Amino acid sequence: MAIGGNERAAKAALEWLSENEAASVQRLIDWLSIPSISTDPAYKVEVKRAAVWCAEQLKEAGFKEVEVCATGESGSAGGEGHPIVLAHSPGSADYKGPHVLFYGHYDVQPVDPIELWESPPFQPVIREAEKDGPGRRIVARGAVDDKGQVMMFLEALRAVRAATDKVGGGVKFTVMIEGEEESGSVNLDRFVREKRAALKDCDVCLISDTGMLARGKPAITYGVRGLAYTEVTLHGQNQDLHSGMWGGRVMNPNLAMAKVLSRLHDDQNRVTIPGFYDKVVALSPDERKAWDALKFDQGEALKKIGLPAASDWGEKGFSPLEREWARPTAEINGIWGGYTGPGAKTVIPSHSNAKVSFRLVADQDPEEITRKFFDWFTKTAAEVAPGFRAECKDLHGGLGVTLPTDSVHLQAARRAISRACGTEPALIKTGGSIPVAGLLKRELGISTIFMGFGLDDDRVHSPNEKFELECFRMGCKSHAMFMDELTRL
Ligand code: BES
Ligand code: MN
Ligand code: MN
């Protein structure tokens, strides 16, 4: 018994994947060559091209219903958005397993700082394995986040179709691949509500956009953090001033900003905003024990990014994994104001700016946290710099989610990964955010399985982003085996 009830078909799918790997990688290279940067309006046409390319793949995998859906609306909150690829395959007549919603994103982060790329970000190259370093890999923006990982699913679809002659191996699939994940999925809420009828029939969501525990150690991720992203400005006097004439007579807005932001954390490195921790769900002793057993080596991780063990930093009373996976944080993502060009300019700027964001855990609500931060910021600014005006902008947010680890779907994914990789997947969480998962849970009650194959040194969002071919291979096989496991449910 296997795909369509025969073990031979499962084997054939795996064989198809190894025999056709060169073609699979070439298709990925084609997709990676399209600069689908969603945050930058200059790439709008390219983003659309990446969506159409993806829709074409689904058609080639046998999907009959494939749509490239426009999103947003000029005038709506999200503005005119990037398209979402929506596809459906009804599954074979004898299929009794769950209706699976596959989600991924085809948009990518901007490439800056461009001068640090060793090869152009949208001219993918294969680099050979290095001794004591990364394995054979494909280097390009989007290699692992997320085109390379969506590609594992698309290639698995091809493989199971070749092996069984059924689309998706007979699994009932809805596929939703968006183009705004990296810019906050601002049009997704509305899209999900509009397509409610089509989506609410889904039993479980599958997302391939996370990482493994380590090289050769696959994992299933059962939780992501939420996010609240803001921009704040402190306006001082109504003009830039000569710092000689005015220095010593007015507060400098950059200093005011630094003073305010320096109060974000207390001496325990806890966030000081009143009510920030009110809805945080405490870690269970079982979870703490299970994570300790993963033997995560923070010293080693710090070394890889050029820091000594003494640089370990975070909320007191929690281990590094606990801080990343189960505790909320506040980060200053950017801070600017006044003169930042070459050479010197003696100026007191009229205003100072910062991008401040928060990683959230269950049951924190992004909107509530944003509101509390704005109140805190305005009040603290008034103390630090009387007469200054605080301006606060909500850029975007997303819910975090923690999922049950005992569901039949997750168990099926576990078996699939074990069969494909020859080793049991670890159960992990991640500190990153994938807003759609919380949205699907809240709007439609759908749980997600995160089955990702990235590594922590893949340089996600950075220059020289890579995806190792061994990870790609494990991912393709795991997705094919998951389709097989689904037909057995
Ligand atoms: N794939 C990432 C999330 C991720 C990163 C999961 C690392 C696991 C490990 C996703 O594309 C991403 O970058 N999300 C953004 C959020 C978004 C709202 C901009 C993030 O986490 O910053
Ligand atoms: Mn991603
Ligand atoms: Mn990303």
XYZ file of C-alpha atoms and ligand atoms in Angstrom:
513
model
C 0.000 0.000 0.000
C 1.245 3.522 -0.824
C 0.254 6.268 -3.236
C -2.998 4.886 -4.524
C -2.315 1.828 -2.441
C 1.053 0.626 -3.627
C 4.508 0.801 -2.146
C 6.029 0.647 -5.615
C 4.508 4.016 -6.494
C 6.124 5.675 -3.461
C 9.441 4.228 -4.508
C 8.873 5.376 -8.072
C 8.238 8.934 -6.855
C 11.539 8.940 -4.961
C 13.327 7.553 -8.002
C 11.751 10.195 -10.205
C 13.119 12.870 -7.868
C 16.692 11.576 -8.007
C 16.637 10.974 -11.753
C 15.174 14.402 -12.512
C 17.090 16.455 -9.986
C 19.044 18.430 -12.575
C 15.794 19.517 -14.237
C 14.222 20.354 -10.853
C 17.168 22.565 -9.952
C 17.069 24.219 -13.369
C 13.395 25.085 -12.869
C 14.256 26.591 -9.494
C 17.026 28.630 -11.140
C 14.506 29.968 -13.658
C 12.157 31.102 -10.910
C 14.955 32.601 -8.811
C 16.012 34.676 -11.811
C 12.827 36.753 -11.503
C 13.417 39.654 -9.058
C 10.106 39.480 -7.164
C 10.854 42.042 -4.445
C 7.450 42.844 -2.965
C 8.402 45.815 -0.794
C 9.726 47.919 -3.678
C 7.054 49.229 -6.113
C 9.691 49.371 -8.874
C 9.491 45.557 -9.126
C 5.733 45.290 -9.491
C 5.879 43.779 -12.971
C 8.527 41.243 -11.927
C 6.477 40.199 -8.913
C 3.549 39.482 -11.216
C 5.836 37.563 -13.569
C 6.955 35.322 -10.682
C 3.286 34.644 -9.850
C 2.436 33.701 -13.422
C 5.522 31.469 -13.577
C 4.373 29.647 -10.455
C 0.821 29.241 -11.765
C 2.298 27.646 -14.889
C 4.121 25.046 -12.756
C 0.889 24.068 -11.048
C -0.754 23.602 -14.431
C 2.148 21.423 -15.524
C 1.678 19.371 -12.346
C -1.860 18.682 -13.576
C -3.896 21.263 -11.648
C -6.945 22.199 -13.721
C -8.108 25.116 -11.592
C -5.319 27.695 -11.376
C -5.888 31.418 -10.917
C -3.588 34.402 -10.505
C -5.801 36.553 -8.291
C -5.412 40.315 -7.976
C -5.437 41.566 -4.370
C -6.206 44.817 -2.582
C -7.728 47.798 -4.246
C -6.449 51.286 -4.798
C -7.907 53.122 -1.824
C -8.021 50.123 0.544
C -5.688 49.798 3.531
C -3.233 47.573 1.692
C -3.463 49.526 -1.553
C -3.308 47.701 -4.863
C -1.507 44.500 -3.914
C 0.557 41.750 -5.504
C -1.292 38.715 -6.867
C -1.997 35.491 -5.003
C -1.770 32.214 -6.915
C -4.774 30.114 -5.980
C -5.186 26.568 -7.298
C -7.288 23.551 -6.531
C -7.187 19.855 -7.274
C -10.200 17.810 -6.145
C -8.245 14.621 -5.346
C -9.097 11.170 -6.568
C -12.529 9.622 -6.059
C -11.272 7.130 -3.450
C -9.315 9.738 -1.427
C -10.365 9.776 2.229
C -7.603 11.917 3.723
C -7.725 15.606 4.685
C -8.177 18.502 2.292
C -4.746 20.139 2.465
C -4.105 23.842 1.978
C -0.536 24.420 0.830
C 0.742 27.948 1.519
C 3.984 29.541 0.394
C 5.294 32.867 -0.867
C 7.021 33.752 -4.099
C 8.055 37.269 -3.105
C 11.517 37.983 -1.721
C 13.296 40.534 0.442
C 15.266 43.452 -1.046
C 18.908 42.686 -1.881
C 20.723 45.464 -0.053
C 23.584 45.760 0.770
C 24.167 44.734 -2.844
C 27.979 45.154 -2.657
C 28.243 42.209 -0.268
C 26.857 39.697 -2.789
C 29.552 37.476 -4.292
C 27.329 36.888 -7.337
C 24.325 38.923 -8.498
C 21.255 38.069 -6.359
C 19.050 37.245 -9.347
C 21.649 35.272 -11.296
C 21.533 32.014 -9.326
C 24.758 30.010 -9.144
C 25.624 26.561 -7.787
C 28.592 26.597 -5.420
C 30.481 23.455 -4.450
C 30.731 22.143 -0.890
C 33.415 23.651 1.321
C 35.519 21.759 3.822
C 33.995 22.267 7.301
C 31.595 24.734 5.701
C 28.325 24.699 3.783
C 27.516 21.875 1.361
C 26.803 22.139 -2.376
C 24.256 24.910 -2.647
C 22.306 27.286 -4.794
C 22.970 30.960 -4.077
C 20.374 33.618 -4.934
C 17.832 35.877 -3.255
C 14.825 33.673 -2.438
C 16.852 30.423 -2.620
C 15.544 29.227 0.754
C 12.981 31.964 1.555
C 10.778 30.858 0.021
C 10.973 29.902 -3.665
C 13.357 26.998 -3.048
C 11.047 25.574 -0.410
C 7.870 26.028 -2.468
C 9.778 24.313 -5.257
C 10.156 21.197 -3.068
C 6.366 20.950 -3.064
C 6.055 21.662 -6.800
C 8.662 19.030 -7.667
C 7.029 16.529 -5.307
C 3.771 17.140 -7.194
C 5.527 16.287 -10.463
C 7.084 13.181 -8.938
C 3.910 11.705 -7.478
C 2.016 12.440 -10.663
C 4.640 10.572 -12.684
C 4.476 7.694 -10.205
C 0.707 7.409 -9.783
C -0.744 9.164 -12.796
C -2.847 11.184 -10.340
C -2.589 14.925 -9.663
C -0.959 15.330 -6.241
C -0.970 11.526 -5.952
C -4.730 11.782 -5.461
C -4.600 14.186 -2.491
C -7.232 16.923 -2.343
C -5.207 20.134 -2.492
C -5.860 23.841 -2.418
C -2.746 25.887 -3.074
C -2.303 29.524 -2.049
C 1.011 31.170 -2.870
C 1.247 34.829 -2.030
C 3.449 37.720 -3.122
C 3.365 39.954 -0.053
C 4.673 37.821 2.789
C 7.888 39.821 3.031
C 5.955 43.076 3.166
C 3.604 42.020 5.923
C 0.834 40.187 4.022
C -1.215 43.396 4.163
C -3.849 42.234 1.670
C -4.090 38.664 2.896
C -6.740 39.124 5.635
C -9.140 40.508 3.139
C -8.317 37.851 0.533
C -8.863 35.034 3.027
C -12.198 36.544 4.013
C -13.231 36.898 0.367
C -12.250 33.303 -0.421
C -13.687 31.996 2.793
C -16.031 29.620 1.011
C -13.177 27.937 -0.861
C -10.751 27.899 2.066
C -12.963 26.852 4.934
C -13.313 23.368 3.479
C -9.578 22.809 4.124
C -8.697 20.596 7.096
C -5.056 21.490 7.565
C -2.459 23.878 6.176
C 1.037 22.871 5.069
C 3.789 25.504 4.975
C 7.358 24.933 3.842
C 9.062 28.138 4.956
C 10.952 27.250 8.145
C 14.177 25.500 9.114
C 15.656 22.236 10.356
C 17.249 21.665 13.751
C 20.676 21.396 12.100
C 22.358 20.011 8.980
C 20.988 16.487 8.413
C 18.479 16.924 11.268
C 15.018 17.568 9.832
C 12.311 19.115 11.964
C 8.664 19.955 12.152
C 8.001 23.430 13.516
C 4.927 23.672 15.745
C 4.947 27.385 16.484
C 5.926 30.772 15.097
C 5.997 34.125 16.855
C 3.703 37.028 16.017
C 4.865 40.473 14.997
C 3.923 44.111 15.533
C 5.927 46.551 13.407
C 5.964 50.313 13.941
C 7.725 53.533 13.021
C 8.081 56.380 15.465
C 9.293 59.958 15.064
C 10.200 62.565 17.644
C 9.692 66.112 16.370
C 11.619 68.829 18.177
C 12.048 72.432 17.025
C 10.566 73.418 13.660
C 13.941 73.564 11.840
C 17.445 72.135 11.787
C 19.756 74.248 13.973
C 23.446 75.225 14.066
C 24.818 73.000 16.832
C 27.202 75.715 17.973
C 24.577 78.406 18.390
C 21.959 76.108 19.876
C 23.949 73.287 21.455
C 23.400 73.537 25.210
C 20.129 75.413 24.813
C 17.765 72.793 23.296
C 17.366 69.056 23.606
C 18.659 67.195 20.541
C 15.884 64.972 19.032
C 18.418 62.195 18.365
C 19.403 62.271 22.022
C 15.737 62.292 23.036
C 15.104 59.238 20.831
C 18.113 57.420 22.291
C 16.957 58.216 25.841
C 13.408 57.042 25.189
C 14.464 53.827 23.466
C 17.048 53.074 26.159
C 14.105 52.713 28.545
C 12.480 49.931 26.503
C 14.220 47.256 28.613
C 14.872 46.997 32.346
C 17.936 45.494 34.040
C 16.442 42.009 33.618
C 16.193 42.727 29.874
C 12.431 42.600 30.148
C 10.300 44.980 28.085
C 9.060 47.845 30.286
C 5.843 48.735 28.419
C 2.974 48.416 30.942
C 0.858 45.322 30.238
C 3.299 43.944 27.654
C 3.437 40.508 29.300
C -0.243 40.377 30.405
C -1.335 37.770 27.858
C 1.888 35.795 27.541
C 1.288 32.075 28.069
C 3.863 30.614 30.439
C 6.178 27.828 29.300
C 5.175 24.379 30.536
C 7.735 22.307 32.451
C 7.398 19.571 29.796
C 8.249 21.993 27.018
C 11.257 23.324 28.903
C 12.478 19.778 29.430
C 11.991 18.807 25.776
C 13.871 21.890 24.566
C 16.726 21.328 27.002
C 17.042 17.846 25.529
C 17.740 19.386 22.098
C 21.136 20.423 23.527
C 21.222 23.710 21.655
C 24.705 25.237 21.814
C 24.379 29.016 22.065
C 28.158 29.459 22.338
C 28.615 27.713 18.989
C 25.828 29.773 17.385
C 27.356 33.031 18.621
C 30.775 32.003 17.357
C 29.369 31.560 13.832
C 28.238 35.184 13.835
C 31.548 36.458 15.163
C 30.713 36.876 18.862
C 32.164 35.350 22.032
C 29.990 33.409 24.497
C 30.048 36.476 26.760
C 27.812 38.258 24.224
C 24.819 36.095 25.132
C 21.987 38.533 25.815
C 18.291 38.268 26.583
C 15.558 38.133 29.176
C 16.919 36.821 32.476
C 15.631 33.470 33.679
C 15.207 31.845 30.268
C 17.480 29.766 28.059
C 18.360 31.040 24.553
C 15.864 28.679 22.888
C 13.154 29.668 25.338
C 13.877 33.320 24.626
C 13.620 32.756 20.875
C 10.648 30.415 20.797
C 8.431 31.319 23.711
C 9.191 34.837 24.939
C 8.246 38.168 23.376
C 10.896 40.748 22.502
C 11.287 44.376 21.418
C 13.783 45.285 18.709
C 14.995 48.575 17.271
C 15.303 47.715 13.577
C 16.493 51.102 12.428
C 17.272 54.495 13.860
C 18.109 57.601 11.901
C 18.040 61.362 12.051
C 20.204 64.381 11.326
C 23.330 64.231 9.222
C 24.482 60.803 8.047
C 26.309 61.732 4.814
C 30.086 61.824 4.301
C 32.219 64.118 6.460
C 30.977 66.389 9.238
C 27.998 68.703 9.500
C 27.371 70.542 12.747
C 23.641 70.302 13.082
C 20.906 69.656 15.608
C 18.232 67.913 13.527
C 14.590 68.892 13.819
C 13.477 65.290 14.283
C 14.610 61.722 14.843
C 13.133 58.419 13.652
C 13.138 54.764 14.587
C 11.618 51.504 13.381
C 10.594 49.493 16.408
C 9.070 46.026 16.241
C 7.946 43.347 18.653
C 8.021 39.560 18.360
C 4.962 38.213 20.103
C 3.884 34.920 21.573
C 0.515 33.418 22.424
C -1.873 35.038 23.364
C -0.517 38.535 22.670
C -2.485 40.585 20.169
C -0.416 42.708 17.733
C -2.898 45.594 17.701
C -3.080 45.732 21.465
C 0.708 45.650 21.821
C 1.074 48.409 19.218
C -1.405 50.568 21.129
C 0.402 49.988 24.426
C 3.745 50.832 22.847
C 2.421 54.078 21.352
C 1.022 55.141 24.745
C 4.332 54.311 26.413
C 6.373 56.066 23.721
C 4.300 59.239 23.857
C 4.388 59.364 27.646
C 8.110 58.612 27.895
C 8.933 61.191 25.208
C 7.005 63.826 27.174
C 9.127 63.056 30.251
C 12.414 62.993 28.384
C 11.836 65.977 26.083
C 9.066 68.356 27.190
C 7.376 70.063 24.263
C 8.463 67.536 21.652
C 5.793 65.813 19.563
C 5.700 62.023 19.175
C 4.376 60.639 15.909
C 3.513 56.921 15.767
C 2.772 54.773 12.723
C 1.522 51.180 12.702
C 3.205 49.468 9.716
C 1.891 45.924 10.041
C 1.345 43.013 12.353
C 0.637 39.327 12.453
C -0.539 36.784 14.979
C 1.762 34.107 16.310
C 0.585 30.546 16.634
C 1.366 27.393 18.598
C -0.039 24.132 17.254
C -0.968 20.795 18.748
C 1.796 18.211 18.298
C -0.443 15.167 18.584
C -2.718 15.662 15.549
C -3.016 12.875 12.968
C -1.782 15.289 10.322
C 1.381 16.111 12.219
C 1.972 12.417 12.888
C 1.618 11.748 9.158
C 4.178 14.472 8.431
C 6.503 12.881 10.982
C 6.270 9.505 9.287
C 6.788 11.099 5.878
C 9.986 12.840 6.980
C 11.258 9.682 8.687
C 10.742 7.669 5.504
C 12.274 10.334 3.265
C 15.271 11.239 5.415
C 15.891 8.044 7.340
C 15.704 9.915 10.633
C 12.898 11.111 12.936
C 12.205 14.851 12.705
C 12.722 16.968 15.824
C 9.800 19.036 17.126
C 10.878 22.654 17.289
C 9.502 26.199 17.271
C 10.949 29.268 15.601
C 11.275 32.891 16.549
C 10.357 34.006 13.010
C 6.867 34.972 11.876
C 4.588 33.684 9.145
C 1.428 35.754 9.577
C -0.862 33.505 7.532
C -0.784 30.676 10.083
C -2.313 32.751 12.881
C -4.793 34.226 10.436
C -5.994 30.801 9.235
C -6.325 29.651 12.827
C -8.346 32.690 13.900
C -10.522 33.111 10.781
C -11.106 29.492 9.820
C -9.899 27.347 12.726
C -7.298 25.679 10.493
C -4.050 24.385 12.055
C -0.756 24.461 10.212
C 2.118 22.029 9.837
C 5.408 23.775 9.179
C 7.673 21.399 7.295
C 10.787 23.384 6.369
C 14.329 22.495 5.374
C 16.363 25.670 5.882
C 19.565 25.895 7.920
C 20.413 28.638 10.393
C 23.388 29.741 8.273
C 21.354 30.102 5.063
C 21.642 33.911 5.264
C 17.893 34.432 5.061
C 17.193 38.098 4.130
C 20.975 38.715 3.818
C 23.512 38.856 0.988
C 24.487 35.451 -0.465
C 21.285 33.696 0.631
C 21.644 29.993 -0.105
C 19.780 26.707 -0.080
C 21.830 23.540 0.197
C 20.976 20.908 -2.378
C 20.941 18.188 0.263
C 18.230 20.137 2.109
C 16.305 20.651 -1.130
C 16.541 16.907 -1.802
C 15.303 15.991 1.683
C 12.448 18.455 1.276
C 11.333 17.155 -2.129
C 11.306 13.587 -0.840
C 9.527 14.494 2.400
C 6.793 16.307 0.503
C 6.331 13.345 -1.836
C 6.161 10.955 1.113
C 3.714 13.273 2.869
C 1.396 13.040 -0.136
C 1.700 9.271 0.136
C 0.975 9.315 3.885
C -2.084 11.511 3.297
C -3.611 8.948 0.954
C -3.315 6.398 3.751
C -5.329 8.435 6.283
N 10.291 32.428 6.253
C 10.349 33.575 7.083
C 10.033 33.273 8.527
C 11.058 32.380 9.183
C 12.362 32.797 9.260
C 10.703 31.181 9.701
C 13.316 31.982 9.835
C 11.661 30.363 10.282
C 12.967 30.768 10.348
C 9.392 34.621 6.546
O 9.495 34.783 5.164
C 9.739 35.953 7.140
O 10.789 36.456 6.874
N 8.833 36.528 7.929
C 9.002 37.836 8.448
C 7.686 38.412 8.822
C 7.046 39.305 7.820
C 5.771 39.841 8.404
C 7.929 40.396 7.289
C 9.816 37.807 9.705
O 9.789 36.813 10.445
O 10.480 38.806 9.962
Mn 9.502 32.993 4.201
Mn 11.344 36.048 4.822
